[in-house]
PDB file of C-alpha atoms in Angstrom:
ATOM      1  CA  MET H   1       0.000   0.000   0.000  1.00  0.00           C
ATOM      2  CA  ALA H   2       2.052   2.888  -1.222  1.00  0.00           C
ATOM      3  CA  LEU H   3       0.168   6.006  -0.215  1.00  0.00           C
ATOM      4  CA  ASP H   4       0.840   9.487  -1.561  1.00  0.00           C
ATOM      5  CA  GLU H   5       2.078  12.416   0.508  1.00  0.00           C
ATOM      6  CA  LEU H   6      -1.392  13.967   0.743  1.00  0.00           C
ATOM      7  CA  THR H   7      -2.675  10.799   2.415  1.00  0.00           C
ATOM      8  CA  GLU H   8       0.304  10.819   4.781  1.00  0.00           C
ATOM      9  CA  GLU H   9      -0.459  14.458   5.662  1.00  0.00           C
ATOM     10  CA  LEU H  10      -4.152  13.653   6.205  1.00  0.00           C
ATOM     11  CA  ALA H  11      -3.097  10.888   8.591  1.00  0.00           C
ATOM     12  CA  ARG H  12      -0.924  13.269  10.606  1.00  0.00           C
ATOM     13  CA  SER H  13      -3.768  15.809  10.763  1.00  0.00           C
ATOM     14  CA  ALA H  14      -6.285  13.132  11.748  1.00  0.00           C
ATOM     15  CA  ALA H  15      -3.938  11.869  14.467  1.00  0.00           C
ATOM     16  CA  ALA H  16      -3.813  15.430  15.805  1.00  0.00           C
ATOM     17  CA  GLY H  17      -7.621  15.430  16.104  1.00  0.00           C
ATOM     18  CA  ASP H  18      -8.837  16.873  12.780  1.00  0.00           C
ATOM     19  CA  HIS H  19     -12.156  15.078  12.143  1.00  0.00           C
ATOM     20  CA  ARG H  20     -12.464  16.345   8.554  1.00  0.00           C
ATOM     21  CA  ALA H  21      -9.013  14.966   7.769  1.00  0.00           C
ATOM     22  CA  LEU H  22     -10.041  11.627   9.274  1.00  0.00           C
ATOM     23  CA  GLY H  23     -13.130  11.423   7.049  1.00  0.00           C
ATOM     24  CA  GLU H  24     -11.109  12.222   3.944  1.00  0.00           C
ATOM     25  CA  LEU H  25      -8.367   9.789   5.012  1.00  0.00           C
ATOM     26  CA  LEU H  26     -10.852   6.928   5.416  1.00  0.00           C
ATOM     27  CA  ARG H  27     -12.376   7.688   2.006  1.00  0.00           C
ATOM     28  CA  ARG H  28      -8.954   7.702   0.341  1.00  0.00           C
ATOM     29  CA  ILE H  29      -7.608   4.508   1.920  1.00  0.00           C
ATOM     30  CA  GLU H  30     -10.755   2.365   1.574  1.00  0.00           C
ATOM     31  CA  PRO H  31      -9.930   0.876  -1.883  1.00  0.00           C
ATOM     32  CA  ASP H  32      -6.338   0.054  -0.846  1.00  0.00           C
ATOM     33  CA  VAL H  33      -7.495  -1.534   2.410  1.00  0.00           C
ATOM     34  CA  MET H  34     -10.023  -3.671   0.531  1.00  0.00           C
ATOM     35  CA  ARG H  35      -7.383  -4.832  -1.974  1.00  0.00           C
ATOM     36  CA  HIS H  36      -4.976  -5.720   0.829  1.00  0.00           C
ATOM     37  CA  CYS H  37      -7.657  -7.642   2.751  1.00  0.00           C
ATOM     38  CA  ALA H  38      -8.592  -9.510  -0.428  1.00  0.00           C
ATOM     39  CA  ARG H  39      -4.979 -10.664  -0.764  1.00  0.00           C
ATOM     40  CA  ILE H  40      -5.127 -12.174   2.725  1.00  0.00           C
ATOM     41  CA  LEU H  41      -8.682 -13.570   2.796  1.00  0.00           C
ATOM     42  CA  PRO H  42      -9.828 -15.664  -0.169  1.00  0.00           C
ATOM     43  CA  TYR H  43     -13.548 -14.818  -0.139  1.00  0.00           C
ATOM     44  CA  HIS H  44     -14.880 -11.376  -1.092  1.00  0.00           C
ATOM     45  CA  GLN H  45     -17.367 -11.165   1.792  1.00  0.00           C
ATOM     46  CA  ASP H  46     -14.650 -12.027   4.313  1.00  0.00           C
ATOM     47  CA  ALA H  47     -12.310  -9.441   2.821  1.00  0.00           C
ATOM     48  CA  GLU H  48     -15.118  -6.876   2.921  1.00  0.00           C
ATOM     49  CA  GLU H  49     -15.727  -7.598   6.615  1.00  0.00           C
ATOM     50  CA  ALA H  50     -12.018  -7.272   7.382  1.00  0.00           C
ATOM     51  CA  SER H  51     -11.855  -4.047   5.365  1.00  0.00           C
ATOM     52  CA  GLN H  52     -14.691  -2.505   7.385  1.00  0.00           C
ATOM     53  CA  ASP H  53     -13.051  -3.654  10.620  1.00  0.00           C
ATOM     54  CA  THR H  54      -9.794  -2.056   9.477  1.00  0.00           C
ATOM     55  CA  LEU H  55     -11.417   1.271   8.674  1.00  0.00           C
ATOM     56  CA  LEU H  56     -13.155   1.244  12.058  1.00  0.00           C
ATOM     57  CA  ALA H  57      -9.856   0.416  13.781  1.00  0.00           C
ATOM     58  CA  VAL H  58      -8.134   3.282  11.963  1.00  0.00           C
ATOM     59  CA  ALA H  59     -10.912   5.695  12.985  1.00  0.00           C
ATOM     60  CA  ARG H  60     -10.778   4.563  16.606  1.00  0.00           C
ATOM     61  CA  ASN H  61      -6.998   4.388  16.913  1.00  0.00           C
ATOM     62  CA  ILE H  62      -5.697   7.172  14.674  1.00  0.00           C
ATOM     63  CA  GLY H  63      -4.657   9.068  17.800  1.00  0.00           C
ATOM     64  CA  ARG H  64      -2.117   6.313  18.467  1.00  0.00           C
ATOM     65  CA  PHE H  65      -0.404   6.961  15.144  1.00  0.00           C
ATOM     66  CA  GLU H  66       2.714   8.812  16.268  1.00  0.00           C
ATOM     67  CA  GLY H  67       4.225   9.548  12.877  1.00  0.00           C
ATOM     68  CA  ARG H  68       7.547   7.833  13.654  1.00  0.00           C
ATOM     69  CA  ALA H  69       7.002   5.567  10.658  1.00  0.00           C
ATOM     70  CA  ARG H  70       4.973   6.305   7.561  1.00  0.00           C
ATOM     71  CA  PHE H  71       1.201   6.009   7.907  1.00  0.00           C
ATOM     72  CA  SER H  72       1.223   3.409   5.134  1.00  0.00           C
ATOM     73  CA  THR H  73       3.376   1.145   7.328  1.00  0.00           C
ATOM     74  CA  TRP H  74       1.046   1.607  10.300  1.00  0.00           C
ATOM     75  CA  LEU H  75      -1.959   0.962   8.040  1.00  0.00           C
ATOM     76  CA  HIS H  76      -0.401  -2.254   6.678  1.00  0.00           C
ATOM     77  CA  ILE H  77      -0.028  -3.584  10.207  1.00  0.00           C
ATOM     78  CA  VAL H  78      -3.583  -2.624  11.210  1.00  0.00           C
ATOM     79  CA  THR H  79      -4.967  -4.160   7.999  1.00  0.00           C
ATOM     80  CA  ALA H  80      -3.047  -7.428   8.386  1.00  0.00           C
ATOM     81  CA  ASN H  81      -4.086  -7.728  12.026  1.00  0.00           C
ATOM     82  CA  CYS H  82      -7.753  -7.039  11.247  1.00  0.00           C
ATOM     83  CA  ALA H  83      -7.747  -9.554   8.386  1.00  0.00           C
ATOM     84  CA  ARG H  84      -6.224 -12.201  10.633  1.00  0.00           C
ATOM     85  CA  THR H  85      -8.715 -11.370  13.411  1.00  0.00           C
ATOM     86  CA  THR H  86     -11.586 -11.687  10.930  1.00  0.00           C
ATOM     87  CA  TYR H  87     -10.235 -15.054   9.848  1.00  0.00           C
ATOM     88  CA  ARG H  88     -10.047 -16.233  13.478  1.00  0.00           C
ATOM     89  CA  SER H  89     -13.603 -15.054  14.079  1.00  0.00           C
ATOM     90  CA  LEU H  90     -14.924 -16.803  10.976  1.00  0.00           C
ATOM     91  CA  LYS H  91     -13.082 -19.969  11.896  1.00  0.00           C
ATOM     92  CA  ARG H  92     -14.504 -19.857  15.432  1.00  0.00           C
ATOM     93  CA  ARG H  93     -18.059 -19.314  14.097  1.00  0.00           C
ATOM     94  CA  ALA H  94     -17.673 -22.253  11.707  1.00  0.00           C
ATOM     95  CA  ALA H  95     -16.447 -24.483  14.530  1.00  0.00           C
ATOM     96  CA  GLU H  96     -19.461 -23.532  16.652  1.00  0.00           C
ATOM     97  CA  GLN H  97     -21.875 -24.723  13.978  1.00  0.00           C
ATOM     98  CA  SER H  98     -22.804 -28.363  14.091  1.00  0.00           C
ATOM     99  CA  SER H  99     -20.756 -30.733  11.986  1.00  0.00           C
ATOM    100  CA  ASP H 100     -23.933 -31.613  10.072  1.00  0.00           C
ATOM    101  CA  GLU H 101     -24.280 -28.058   8.832  1.00  0.00           C
ATOM    102  CA  LEU H 102     -20.653 -27.407   7.965  1.00  0.00           C
ATOM    103  CA  PRO H 103     -18.200 -30.292   7.928  1.00  0.00           C
ATOM    104  CA  MET H 104     -14.687 -29.259   8.934  1.00  0.00           C
ATOM    105  CA  GLN H 105     -12.230 -30.373   6.281  1.00  0.00           C
ATOM    106  CA  LYS H 106      -8.644 -29.592   5.498  1.00  0.00           C
ATOM    107  CA  PRO H 107      -8.639 -27.117   2.603  1.00  0.00           C
ATOM    108  CA  ASP H 108      -7.901 -28.537  -0.831  1.00  0.00           C
ATOM    109  CA  VAL H 109      -4.611 -26.827  -1.662  1.00  0.00           C
ATOM    110  CA  ARG H 110      -5.203 -27.142  -5.398  1.00  0.00           C
ATOM    111  CA  ARG H 111      -8.397 -25.108  -5.013  1.00  0.00           C
ATOM    112  CA  VAL H 112      -7.605 -22.503  -2.352  1.00  0.00           C
ATOM    113  CA  SER H 113      -3.920 -21.834  -2.884  1.00  0.00           C
ATOM    114  CA  VAL H 114      -4.528 -19.595  -5.871  1.00  0.00           C
ATOM    115  CA  ILE H 115      -7.643 -17.739  -4.714  1.00  0.00           C
ATOM    116  CA  ALA H 116      -6.662 -14.121  -4.112  1.00  0.00           C
ATOM    117  CA  GLY H 117      -3.054 -15.218  -3.685  1.00  0.00           C
ATOM    118  CA  SER H 118      -3.832 -16.609  -0.249  1.00  0.00           C
ATOM    119  CA  ARG H 119      -4.163 -20.004   1.392  1.00  0.00           C
ATOM    120  CA  LEU H 120      -6.401 -20.972   4.237  1.00  0.00           C
ATOM    121  CA  ASP H 121      -3.781 -23.426   5.439  1.00  0.00           C
ATOM    122  CA  LEU H 122      -1.227 -20.618   5.594  1.00  0.00           C
ATOM    123  CA  LEU H 123      -3.597 -18.590   7.773  1.00  0.00           C
ATOM    124  CA  ASP H 124      -3.953 -21.624  10.046  1.00  0.00           C
ATOM    125  CA  ALA H 125      -0.166 -21.907  10.243  1.00  0.00           C
ATOM    126  CA  MET H 126       0.090 -18.224  11.140  1.00  0.00           C
ATOM    127  CA  GLU H 127      -2.492 -18.801  13.884  1.00  0.00           C
ATOM    128  CA  ALA H 128      -0.375 -21.601  15.330  1.00  0.00           C
ATOM    129  CA  LEU H 129       2.772 -19.467  15.164  1.00  0.00           C
ATOM    130  CA  GLU H 130       1.064 -16.519  16.851  1.00  0.00           C
ATOM    131  CA  ALA H 131      -0.255 -18.730  19.645  1.00  0.00           C
ATOM    132  CA  ASP H 132       3.104 -20.446  20.191  1.00  0.00           C
ATOM    133  CA  LYS H 133       5.651 -17.710  19.427  1.00  0.00           C
ATOM    134  CA  PRO H 134       4.067 -14.242  19.120  1.00  0.00           C
ATOM    135  CA  ASP H 135       7.426 -12.430  18.735  1.00  0.00           C
ATOM    136  CA  LEU H 136       8.203 -14.511  15.676  1.00  0.00           C
ATOM    137  CA  ALA H 137       4.703 -13.995  14.261  1.00  0.00           C
ATOM    138  CA  GLN H 138       4.999 -10.235  14.551  1.00  0.00           C
ATOM    139  CA  ALA H 139       8.301 -10.193  12.648  1.00  0.00           C
ATOM    140  CA  LEU H 140       6.945 -12.506   9.941  1.00  0.00           C
ATOM    141  CA  VAL H 141       3.813 -10.400   9.435  1.00  0.00           C
ATOM    142  CA  LEU H 142       5.888  -7.245   9.041  1.00  0.00           C
ATOM    143  CA  ARG H 143       8.271  -8.862   6.539  1.00  0.00           C
ATOM    144  CA  ASP H 144       6.097 -11.222   4.492  1.00  0.00           C
ATOM    145  CA  ILE H 145       2.615  -9.692   4.714  1.00  0.00           C
ATOM    146  CA  VAL H 146       3.317  -5.991   5.205  1.00  0.00           C
ATOM    147  CA  GLN H 147       6.430  -6.390   3.017  1.00  0.00           C
ATOM    148  CA  LEU H 148       8.742  -4.140   4.999  1.00  0.00           C
ATOM    149  CA  ASP H 149      12.440  -4.594   4.399  1.00  0.00           C
ATOM    150  CA  TYR H 150      14.553  -6.104   7.183  1.00  0.00           C
ATOM    151  CA  ASN H 151      15.770  -2.726   8.466  1.00  0.00           C
ATOM    152  CA  GLU H 152      12.190  -1.433   8.701  1.00  0.00           C
ATOM    153  CA  VAL H 153      11.130  -4.583  10.570  1.00  0.00           C
ATOM    154  CA  ALA H 154      13.952  -4.087  13.055  1.00  0.00           C
ATOM    155  CA  ASP H 155      13.048  -0.411  13.504  1.00  0.00           C
ATOM    156  CA  GLN H 156       9.345  -1.158  13.911  1.00  0.00           C
ATOM    157  CA  LEU H 157      10.015  -3.824  16.549  1.00  0.00           C
ATOM    158  CA  GLY H 158      12.815  -1.897  18.242  1.00  0.00           C
ATOM    159  CA  ILE H 159      15.286  -4.770  17.919  1.00  0.00           C
ATOM    160  CA  PRO H 160      18.710  -5.189  16.254  1.00  0.00           C
ATOM    161  CA  LEU H 161      18.748  -6.077  12.551  1.00  0.00           C
ATOM    162  CA  GLY H 162      20.293  -9.502  13.217  1.00  0.00           C
ATOM    163  CA  THR H 163      17.546 -10.342  15.701  1.00  0.00           C
ATOM    164  CA  ALA H 164      14.880  -9.327  13.187  1.00  0.00           C
ATOM    165  CA  LYS H 165      16.432 -11.551  10.503  1.00  0.00           C
ATOM    166  CA  SER H 166      16.693 -14.435  12.958  1.00  0.00           C
ATOM    167  CA  ARG H 167      13.063 -14.123  14.040  1.00  0.00           C
ATOM    168  CA  ILE H 168      11.863 -14.035  10.446  1.00  0.00           C
ATOM    169  CA  HIS H 169      13.948 -17.085   9.574  1.00  0.00           C
ATOM    170  CA  GLN H 170      12.692 -19.005  12.633  1.00  0.00           C
ATOM    171  CA  ALA H 171       9.105 -18.018  11.854  1.00  0.00           C
ATOM    172  CA  ARG H 172       9.385 -19.224   8.266  1.00  0.00           C
ATOM    173  CA  LYS H 173      10.817 -22.560   9.451  1.00  0.00           C
ATOM    174  CA  TYR H 174       7.981 -22.900  11.974  1.00  0.00           C
ATOM    175  CA  VAL H 175       5.321 -22.183   9.340  1.00  0.00           C
ATOM    176  CA  GLN H 176       6.929 -24.632   6.909  1.00  0.00           C
ATOM    177  CA  GLY H 177       6.901 -27.263   9.656  1.00  0.00           C
ATOM    178  CA  VAL H 178       3.181 -26.713  10.261  1.00  0.00           C
ATOM    179  CA  LEU H 179       2.401 -26.824   6.548  1.00  0.00           C
ATOM    180  CA  GLY H 180       4.431 -30.004   5.960  1.00  0.00           C
ATOM    181  CA  ASP H 181       6.556 -31.256   3.106  1.00  0.00           C
ATOM    182  CA  ASP H 182       3.795 -30.869   0.498  1.00  0.00           C
ATOM    183  CA  TYR H 183       4.054 -27.098   0.792  1.00  0.00           C
ATOM    184  CA  ARG H 184       7.770 -26.456   0.389  1.00  0.00           C
TER     185      ARG H 184
END
């Protein structure tokens, strides 16, 4: 999500309390947020739900945007987190339904791996990583989902560059282990 300087300025103004700037900011970022959510979640309705959650999170939390990093970086993180939260919520709702209504099956990789460039099994692996090793999950999200470079990941997490690289490497190994040999 490469945002222009006007959008960055709107974000700074909105963070300072300008409600008009916030409205304009939300209008400008909505298409980008939807596209990003659609890359993470394979079904349009799910991506739409995550997009709305992201816009609401931005509106509620814009005061927390400190301007140390670019707004686009902050927005990437919020969007990825909201998409993953939406996925967890949908998964939980599906599990609550009776097995007669919705049988739980392992996703068919041949069918879901190409939808919107995302895989349900990859989201499951990220869930496992986040539950087991949240520090690694955070680094992996910043590098592979938000697509920050290694230096930006280190800066965002407030850790040395070598530690950031190590966490990303360990996270990738963990996810590969969860996905199994068929996914290498």
